[in-house]
Amino acid sequence: MSTSTETALESFDADWEQWHAAHEQQRAHPHGFLAVTHLHWLGSEAAWLEGAPGAWHVEADVVRVVLEPGESLQRDGQELNTAAGAALEFGPIEERGGITLVSGDSVIELAKRGGEYIVRPRNPENSLLREYQGTPAYSPDAAYAVRGTYVPFEAPRPTTVGAAVEGIQHVYEAPGEIRFKLAGQELVLTAFNGHASGSLSVLFTDQTSGKTTYAANRSLTVVPAADGSVELDFNRAVNLPCAYTDLATCPLPPAENRLAVAIEAGEKIPYERQDQQ
């Protein structure tokens, strides 16, 4: 191996280590998904929710909360409880959207998933977060960083996928597909719009799923260049929240994204789930 090749591989490994350390830090945020203590599905009847103040219900796409005297709920630093004790109203909220509220040390996530409203309290003292050991991953391997081509569809395609919890489905707009070659096979992945402008998110499983990697899904973020070229670095394939907690509503990959190759790269089954595979 030439000196220049060795240097390139060392740089590749170092870049991955830096990226993964930053990703782990983000995952272990005091109010991240590891801090979620409960998942409540709101109905039309007012109900007191464990981990959150007040009585909650939803009616005509508006969530209403009645707080007791002394209970606190804040939004953007403003105390919402009033002496009159009137119902607080939130919404409508768009699908996959959410509102962040604060109660003491907890963050109260009010969101819409699968057409239903949910409340997820997040507390930094949650045992899943306090006992988090980090996520195991394959050692970085440049063979799993491959070039591909993003091919937009003539029009975005509504794509319905299942979820990590039973009874709901997610509908995403798929703007196109990514074509690439790996392990001697020509492969295609349907892509969804990513969180950052210009990025794409790919949900997939492969022949390691349920063996060394989480069974339900993994995710990879890519950014196509102007000419449609794209790098798929599967060393940066990450677990979704449902890999760690049953209180997540993560989407499952579309059927065409279940790859018939083993991608021995990226994050593995979390320690918290290894006895469940």
PDB file of N, CA, C and O in Angstrom, residues 71 83 101 119 157 166 179 182 233:
ATOM      1  N   GLU A  71     -49.610  24.113  38.620  1.00  0.00           N
ATOM      2  CA  GLU A  71     -48.933  23.395  37.539  1.00  0.00           C
ATOM      3  C   GLU A  71     -48.340  24.412  36.564  1.00  0.00           C
ATOM      4  O   GLU A  71     -48.888  25.494  36.360  1.00  0.00           O
ATOM      5  N   ALA A  83     -54.381  32.533  36.083  1.00  0.00           N
ATOM      6  CA  ALA A  83     -55.196  32.476  37.294  1.00  0.00           C
ATOM      7  C   ALA A  83     -56.615  32.000  36.990  1.00  0.00           C
ATOM      8  O   ALA A  83     -57.269  31.365  37.815  1.00  0.00           O
ATOM      9  N   LEU A 101     -42.937  22.213  24.541  1.00  0.00           N
ATOM     10  CA  LEU A 101     -43.361  22.874  25.766  1.00  0.00           C
ATOM     11  C   LEU A 101     -42.415  22.446  26.890  1.00  0.00           C
ATOM     12  O   LEU A 101     -41.716  21.432  26.774  1.00  0.00           O
ATOM     13  N   VAL A 119     -48.386  13.003  22.829  1.00  0.00           N
ATOM     14  CA  VAL A 119     -47.622  13.765  23.818  1.00  0.00           C
ATOM     15  C   VAL A 119     -46.506  12.856  24.316  1.00  0.00           C
ATOM     16  O   VAL A 119     -46.765  11.726  24.760  1.00  0.00           O
ATOM     17  N   ARG A 157     -43.514  11.216  -5.716  1.00  0.00           N
ATOM     18  CA  ARG A 157     -44.453  10.112  -5.549  1.00  0.00           C
ATOM     19  C   ARG A 157     -44.836   9.939  -4.085  1.00  0.00           C
ATOM     20  O   ARG A 157     -43.959   9.686  -3.239  1.00  0.00           O
ATOM     21  N   GLU A 166     -47.616  -0.279  15.869  1.00  0.00           N
ATOM     22  CA  GLU A 166     -48.731  -0.795  15.076  1.00  0.00           C
ATOM     23  C   GLU A 166     -49.864   0.217  15.005  1.00  0.00           C
ATOM     24  O   GLU A 166     -50.070   1.019  15.909  1.00  0.00           O
ATOM     25  N   ARG A 179     -29.405   5.400  -7.656  1.00  0.00           N
ATOM     26  CA  ARG A 179     -28.898   4.184  -8.279  1.00  0.00           C
ATOM     27  C   ARG A 179     -27.402   4.079  -8.011  1.00  0.00           C
ATOM     28  O   ARG A 179     -26.661   5.053  -8.161  1.00  0.00           O
ATOM     29  N   LEU A 182     -22.942  -1.904  -5.536  1.00  0.00           N
ATOM     30  CA  LEU A 182     -22.247  -2.340  -4.328  1.00  0.00           C
ATOM     31  C   LEU A 182     -22.175  -3.859  -4.338  1.00  0.00           C
ATOM     32  O   LEU A 182     -23.163  -4.524  -4.664  1.00  0.00           O
ATOM     33  N   ASP A 233     -22.152   6.979   1.779  1.00  0.00           N
ATOM     34  CA  ASP A 233     -21.170   6.459   2.727  1.00  0.00           C
ATOM     35  C   ASP A 233     -21.916   5.686   3.807  1.00  0.00           C
ATOM     36  O   ASP A 233     -22.369   6.251   4.806  1.00  0.00           O
TER      37      ASP A 233
END
